[in-house]
C-alpha positions as CSV (number, residue, x, y, z in Angstrom):
1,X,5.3,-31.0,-32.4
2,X,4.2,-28.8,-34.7
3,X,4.6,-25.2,-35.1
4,X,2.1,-23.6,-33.9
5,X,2.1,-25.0,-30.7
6,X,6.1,-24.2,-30.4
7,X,5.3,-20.8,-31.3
8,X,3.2,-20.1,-28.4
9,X,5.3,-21.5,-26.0
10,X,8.0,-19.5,-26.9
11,X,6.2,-16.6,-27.0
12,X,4.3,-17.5,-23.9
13,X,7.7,-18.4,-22.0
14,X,9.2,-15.2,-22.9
15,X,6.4,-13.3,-21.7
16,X,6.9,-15.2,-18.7
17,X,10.3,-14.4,-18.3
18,X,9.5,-10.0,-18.8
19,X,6.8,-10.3,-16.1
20,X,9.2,-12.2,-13.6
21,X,12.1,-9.8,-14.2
22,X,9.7,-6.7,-13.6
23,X,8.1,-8.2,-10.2
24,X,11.4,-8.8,-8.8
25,X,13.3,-5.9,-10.0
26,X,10.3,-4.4,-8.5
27,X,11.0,-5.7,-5.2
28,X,14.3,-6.2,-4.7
29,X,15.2,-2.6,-6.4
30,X,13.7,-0.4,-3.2
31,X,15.5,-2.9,-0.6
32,X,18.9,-2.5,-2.6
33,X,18.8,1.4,-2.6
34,X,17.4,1.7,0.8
35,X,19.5,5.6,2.2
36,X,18.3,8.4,3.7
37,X,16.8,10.8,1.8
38,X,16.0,14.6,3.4
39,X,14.8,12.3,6.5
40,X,13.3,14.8,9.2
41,X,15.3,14.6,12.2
42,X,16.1,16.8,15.4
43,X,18.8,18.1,17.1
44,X,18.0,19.6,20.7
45,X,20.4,21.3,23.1
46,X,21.9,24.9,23.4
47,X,22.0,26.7,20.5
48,X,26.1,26.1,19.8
49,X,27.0,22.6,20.1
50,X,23.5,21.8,18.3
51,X,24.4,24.1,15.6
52,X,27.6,22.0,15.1
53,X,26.3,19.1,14.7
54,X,23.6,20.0,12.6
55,X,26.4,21.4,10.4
56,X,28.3,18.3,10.6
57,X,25.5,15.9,9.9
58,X,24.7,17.9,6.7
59,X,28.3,17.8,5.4
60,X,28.5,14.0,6.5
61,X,25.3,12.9,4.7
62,X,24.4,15.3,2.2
63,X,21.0,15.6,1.2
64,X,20.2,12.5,3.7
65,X,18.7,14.5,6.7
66,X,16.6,17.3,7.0
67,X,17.2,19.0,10.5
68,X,14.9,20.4,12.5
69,X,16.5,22.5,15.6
70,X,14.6,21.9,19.2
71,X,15.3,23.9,22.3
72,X,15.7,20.2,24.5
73,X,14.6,17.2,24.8
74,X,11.1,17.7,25.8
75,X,10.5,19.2,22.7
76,X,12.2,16.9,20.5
77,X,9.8,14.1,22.2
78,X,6.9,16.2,21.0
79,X,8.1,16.7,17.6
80,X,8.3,12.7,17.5
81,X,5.3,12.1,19.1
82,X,3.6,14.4,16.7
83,X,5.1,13.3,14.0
84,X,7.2,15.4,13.0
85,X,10.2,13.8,12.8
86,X,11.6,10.5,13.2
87,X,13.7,10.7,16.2
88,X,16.4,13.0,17.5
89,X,20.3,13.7,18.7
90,X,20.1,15.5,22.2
91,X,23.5,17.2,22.8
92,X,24.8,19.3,25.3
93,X,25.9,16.6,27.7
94,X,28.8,14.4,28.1
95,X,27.6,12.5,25.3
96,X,24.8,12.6,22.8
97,X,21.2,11.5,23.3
98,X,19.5,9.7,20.4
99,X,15.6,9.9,20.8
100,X,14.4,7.3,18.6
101,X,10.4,5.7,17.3
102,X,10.7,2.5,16.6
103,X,7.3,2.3,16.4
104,X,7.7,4.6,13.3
105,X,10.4,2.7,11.4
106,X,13.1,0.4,12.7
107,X,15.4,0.8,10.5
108,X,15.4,4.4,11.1
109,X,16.1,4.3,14.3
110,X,19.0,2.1,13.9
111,X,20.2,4.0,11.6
112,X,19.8,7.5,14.0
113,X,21.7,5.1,16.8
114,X,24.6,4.7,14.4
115,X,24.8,7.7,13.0
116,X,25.2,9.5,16.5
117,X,27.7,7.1,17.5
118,X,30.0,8.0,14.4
119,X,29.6,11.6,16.0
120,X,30.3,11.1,19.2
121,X,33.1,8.6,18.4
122,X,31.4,5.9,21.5
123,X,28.3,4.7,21.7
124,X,25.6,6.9,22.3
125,X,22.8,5.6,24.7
126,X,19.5,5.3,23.1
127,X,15.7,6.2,24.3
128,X,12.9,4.7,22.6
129,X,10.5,7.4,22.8
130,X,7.4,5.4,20.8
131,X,8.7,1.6,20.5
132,X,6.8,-1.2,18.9
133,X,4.1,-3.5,20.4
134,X,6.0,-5.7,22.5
135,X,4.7,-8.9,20.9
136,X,6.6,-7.0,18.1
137,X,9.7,-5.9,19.1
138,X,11.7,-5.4,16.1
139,X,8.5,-4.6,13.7
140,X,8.9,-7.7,11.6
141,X,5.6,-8.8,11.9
142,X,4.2,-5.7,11.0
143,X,6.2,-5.4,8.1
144,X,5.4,-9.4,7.1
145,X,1.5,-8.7,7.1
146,X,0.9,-6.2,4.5
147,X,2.1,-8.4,1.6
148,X,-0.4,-11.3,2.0
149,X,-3.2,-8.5,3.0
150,X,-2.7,-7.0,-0.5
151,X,-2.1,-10.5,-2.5
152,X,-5.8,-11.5,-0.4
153,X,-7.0,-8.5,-1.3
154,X,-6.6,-8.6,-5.4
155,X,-7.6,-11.9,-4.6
156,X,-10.8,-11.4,-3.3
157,X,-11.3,-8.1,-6.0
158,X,-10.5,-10.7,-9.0
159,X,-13.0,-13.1,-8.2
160,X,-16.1,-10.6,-7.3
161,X,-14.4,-9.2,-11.2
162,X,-15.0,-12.9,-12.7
163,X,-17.4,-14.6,-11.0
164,X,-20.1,-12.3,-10.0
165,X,-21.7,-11.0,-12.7
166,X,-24.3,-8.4,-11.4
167,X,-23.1,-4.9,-9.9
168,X,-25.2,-5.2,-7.0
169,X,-23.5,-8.4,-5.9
170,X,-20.2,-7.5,-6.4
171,X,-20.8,-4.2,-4.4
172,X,-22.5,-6.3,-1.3
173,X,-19.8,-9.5,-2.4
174,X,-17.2,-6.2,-1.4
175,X,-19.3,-4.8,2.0
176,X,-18.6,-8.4,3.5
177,X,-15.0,-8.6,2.5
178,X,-13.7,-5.7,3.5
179,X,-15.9,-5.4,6.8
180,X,-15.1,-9.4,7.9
181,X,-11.6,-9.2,6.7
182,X,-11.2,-6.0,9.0
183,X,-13.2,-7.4,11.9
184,X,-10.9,-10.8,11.4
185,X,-7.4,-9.5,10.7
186,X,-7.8,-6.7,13.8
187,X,-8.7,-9.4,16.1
188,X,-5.9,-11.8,15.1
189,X,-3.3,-8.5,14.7
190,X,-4.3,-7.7,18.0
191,X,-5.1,-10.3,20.4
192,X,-3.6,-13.5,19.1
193,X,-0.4,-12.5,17.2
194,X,0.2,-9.1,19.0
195,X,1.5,-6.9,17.0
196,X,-0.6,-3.6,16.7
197,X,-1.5,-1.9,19.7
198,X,-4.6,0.9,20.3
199,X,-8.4,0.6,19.6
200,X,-9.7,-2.2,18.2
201,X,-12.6,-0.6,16.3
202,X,-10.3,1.6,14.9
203,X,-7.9,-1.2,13.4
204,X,-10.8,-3.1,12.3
205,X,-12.0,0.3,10.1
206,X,-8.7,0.8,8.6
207,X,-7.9,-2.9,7.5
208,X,-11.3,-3.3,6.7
209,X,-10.8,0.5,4.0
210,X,-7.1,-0.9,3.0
211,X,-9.1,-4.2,1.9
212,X,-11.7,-2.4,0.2
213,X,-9.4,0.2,-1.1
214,X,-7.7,-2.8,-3.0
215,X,-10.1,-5.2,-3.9
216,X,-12.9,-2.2,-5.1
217,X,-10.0,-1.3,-7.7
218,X,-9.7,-4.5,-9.0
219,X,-13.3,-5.5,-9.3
220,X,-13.8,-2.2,-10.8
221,X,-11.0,-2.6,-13.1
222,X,-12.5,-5.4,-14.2
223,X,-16.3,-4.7,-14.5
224,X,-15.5,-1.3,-16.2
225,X,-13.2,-3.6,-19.1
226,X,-16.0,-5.9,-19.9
227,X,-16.0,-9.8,-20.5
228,X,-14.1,-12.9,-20.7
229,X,-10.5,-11.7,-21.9
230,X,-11.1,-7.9,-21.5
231,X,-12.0,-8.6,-17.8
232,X,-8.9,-10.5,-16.9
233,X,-7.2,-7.6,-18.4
234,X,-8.6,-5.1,-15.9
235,X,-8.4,-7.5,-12.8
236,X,-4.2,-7.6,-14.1
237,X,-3.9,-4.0,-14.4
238,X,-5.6,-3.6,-10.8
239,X,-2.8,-6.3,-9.9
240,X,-0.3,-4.8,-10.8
241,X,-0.8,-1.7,-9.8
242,X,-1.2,-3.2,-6.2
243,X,1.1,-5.1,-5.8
244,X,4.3,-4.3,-8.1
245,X,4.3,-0.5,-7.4
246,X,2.1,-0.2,-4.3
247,X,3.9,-2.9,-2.1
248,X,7.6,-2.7,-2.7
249,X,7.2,0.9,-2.8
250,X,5.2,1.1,0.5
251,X,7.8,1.8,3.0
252,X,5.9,-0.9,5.5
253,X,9.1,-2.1,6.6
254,X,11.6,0.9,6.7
255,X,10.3,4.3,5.7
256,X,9.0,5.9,2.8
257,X,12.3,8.8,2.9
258,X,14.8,5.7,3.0
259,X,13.1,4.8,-0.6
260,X,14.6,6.1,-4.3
261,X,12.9,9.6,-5.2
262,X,9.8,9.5,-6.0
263,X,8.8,6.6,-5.1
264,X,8.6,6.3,-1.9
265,X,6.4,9.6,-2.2
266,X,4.7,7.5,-4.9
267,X,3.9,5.2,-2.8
268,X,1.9,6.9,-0.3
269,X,-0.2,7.5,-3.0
270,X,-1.4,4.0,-2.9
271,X,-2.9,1.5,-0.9
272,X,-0.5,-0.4,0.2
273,X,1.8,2.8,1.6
274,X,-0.9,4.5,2.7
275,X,-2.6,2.0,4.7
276,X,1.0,1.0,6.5
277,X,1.1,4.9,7.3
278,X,-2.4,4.8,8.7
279,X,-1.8,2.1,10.7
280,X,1.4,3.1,12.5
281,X,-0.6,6.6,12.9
282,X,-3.6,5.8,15.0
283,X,-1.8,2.6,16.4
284,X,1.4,4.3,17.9
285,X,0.9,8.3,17.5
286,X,-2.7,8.9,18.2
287,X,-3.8,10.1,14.6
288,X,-1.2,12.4,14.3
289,X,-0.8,13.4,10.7
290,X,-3.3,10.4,9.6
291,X,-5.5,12.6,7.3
292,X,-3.6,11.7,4.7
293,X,-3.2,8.9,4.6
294,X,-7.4,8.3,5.1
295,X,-8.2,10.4,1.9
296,X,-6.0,8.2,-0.3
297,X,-7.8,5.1,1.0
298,X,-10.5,6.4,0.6
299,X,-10.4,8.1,-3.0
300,X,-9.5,4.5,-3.7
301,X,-12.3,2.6,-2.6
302,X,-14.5,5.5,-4.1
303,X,-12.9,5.3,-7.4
304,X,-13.3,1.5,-7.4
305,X,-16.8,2.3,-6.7
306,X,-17.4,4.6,-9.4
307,X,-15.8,2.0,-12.2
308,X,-18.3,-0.5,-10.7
309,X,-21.4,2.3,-11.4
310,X,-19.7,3.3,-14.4
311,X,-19.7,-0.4,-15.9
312,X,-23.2,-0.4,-15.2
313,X,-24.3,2.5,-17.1
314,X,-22.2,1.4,-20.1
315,X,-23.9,-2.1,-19.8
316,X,-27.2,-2.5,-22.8
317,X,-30.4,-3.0,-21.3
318,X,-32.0,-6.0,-23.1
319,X,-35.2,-4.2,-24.5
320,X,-38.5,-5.9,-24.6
321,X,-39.4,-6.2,-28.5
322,X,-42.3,-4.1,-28.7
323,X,-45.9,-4.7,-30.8
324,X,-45.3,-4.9,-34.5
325,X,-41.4,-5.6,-33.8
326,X,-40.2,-9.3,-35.3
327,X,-39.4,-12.1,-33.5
328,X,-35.9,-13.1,-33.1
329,X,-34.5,-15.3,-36.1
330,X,-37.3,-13.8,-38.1
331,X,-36.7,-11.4,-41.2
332,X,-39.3,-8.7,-42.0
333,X,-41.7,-9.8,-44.4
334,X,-41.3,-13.4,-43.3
335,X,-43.5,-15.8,-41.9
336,X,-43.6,-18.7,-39.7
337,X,-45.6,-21.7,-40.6
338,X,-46.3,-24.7,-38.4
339,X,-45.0,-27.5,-39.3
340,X,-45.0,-31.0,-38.0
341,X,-43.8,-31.1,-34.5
342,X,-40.4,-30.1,-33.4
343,X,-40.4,-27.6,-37.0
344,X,-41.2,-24.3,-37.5
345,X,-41.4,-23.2,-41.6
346,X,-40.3,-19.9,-42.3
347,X,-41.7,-18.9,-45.8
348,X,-40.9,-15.5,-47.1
């Protein structure tokens, strides 16, 4: 073998080897630092006893909860139906009440469950206030579908990037995606495998905007960077932005406060967190606090958009050569001379 070639496998191995260690540090890095972190949570009852153990939860868990006092229960359901908070410690009884949305992040809630147990010193009993679809029951499902969305997603994006070459096409190529993949997804998420409850039209639109969100920045990543090698540049930029910040840093499966800060505010910030946010939102809580969430989608799919129009304006228009203008091949001051068939004589 000669050199050359063992060059560039070395080289091509070890850049390899940097782009695995940053996708899976990338991913396994959230999960192994998952804690709360200033997590809103209430604590109902009479104004004493809830006093004290909103003192005691601070000095347990410093900086993990932020507490937000309720006169009783019925208001601390509100304040987690409004999402305001994920869930909430009723005291004042025999034993403390944990008000929990499952629907709103599992893990938290199992985390509330355990964390009022440690105060109470027996197990406290538990009220699911907003729970998951019951096709869902511990959230996995939900959690499991926003990877392969995204990966489709960048897919779909990289292809309208490299193999449609016209902006017109890839903007229609991105109208079907996004609108099928919404109508399909939302009718599989919803009927067959059960796990997202609500409207249907309205889980269509907002699959159908996370998909579009996604694969607009990619295709417009790559349009905007040019051809051939420049192109696949963009389309990996798009990529990674998608899915090695956006998706490990999405709080899909436990929350975005149980995440290393800022990321998990980071996250929100993208596609992937903000569409998981969106969904729970109009799926569980009736749009409370979903506007959010909607503008980052959709700055996304209009900044996507925009690099598309943008690579279009940059694009030179092939100019018709005008009268007195010379023929392509052809000096000034030259010209052609017919020859036998087959020939053309160019004679200065």
């Amino acid at each position: 073998m000669s050199a050359a070639p063992l060059t560039r496998a070395v080289a091509i191995a070890l850049g390899a080897i940097v782009i695995q260690f940053v996708v899976v540090t990338a991913f396994a890095w959230p999960a192994a630092r998952l804690a709360p972190r200033h997590l809103p949570v209430v604590v109902a009852g009479p104004a004493a006893p809830a006093a004290a153990v909103a003192r005691e939860i601070s000095r347990g868990h410093p900086g993990a909860f932020r507490v937000i006092p309720a006169a009783g229960a019925a208001q601390a359901r509100q304040d987690i139906a409004g999402r305001r908070a994920y869930g909430a410690i009723v005291v004042g009884g025999s034993s403390p009440l944990v008000l929990t949305a499952s629907a709103a992040s599992p893990a938290v809630a199992q985390l509330l469950t355990e964390v009022a147990g440690q105060k109470a010193g027996v197990r406290a009993p538990v009220r699911d206030v907003v729970p998951t679809d019951p096709g869902d029951p511990h959230g996995a499902a939900f959690g499991a579908m926003l990877l392969p969305l995204v990966i489709t997603s960048i897919l779909g994006g990289a292809l309208l990037a490299l193999a449609v070459g016209s902006v017109p096409g890839r903007i229609a190529g991105l109208a079907v995606f996004s609108a099928g993949g919404g109508a399909a997804l939302a009718a599989a998420a919803m009927g067959w495998l059960s796990i997202l409850p609500g409207n249907y039209y309205a889980a269509a639109a907002i699959i159908g905007l996370i998909v579009l969100a996604v694969a607009a920045t990619v295709t417009g990543l790559g349009a905007v960077a040019g051809r051939a090698g420049r192109a696949a540049a963009g389309v990996g930029l798009g990529a990674a932005i998608m899915l090695v910040l956006g998706n490990p840093f999405s709080g899909a499966t436990s929350a975005p406060e149980l995440l290393p800060s800022p990321w998990g505010q980071i996250g929100q910030w993208l596609p992937p967190g903000a569409g998981a946010t969106l969904l729970r939102a109009v799926g569980y809580f009736n749009g409370s606090r979903a506007a959010e969430p909607w503008a980052v989608l959709a700055a996304w799919a209009g900044a996507g958009l925009l690099l598309l129009a943008l690579s279009a304006a940059r694009r030179p228009g092939s100019a018709s050569p005008g009268p007195g203008s010379a023929s392509p091949g052809v000096t000034a001051g030259s010209s052609a001379l017919p020859g036998k068939a087959g020939e053309v004589h160019v004679a200065s």
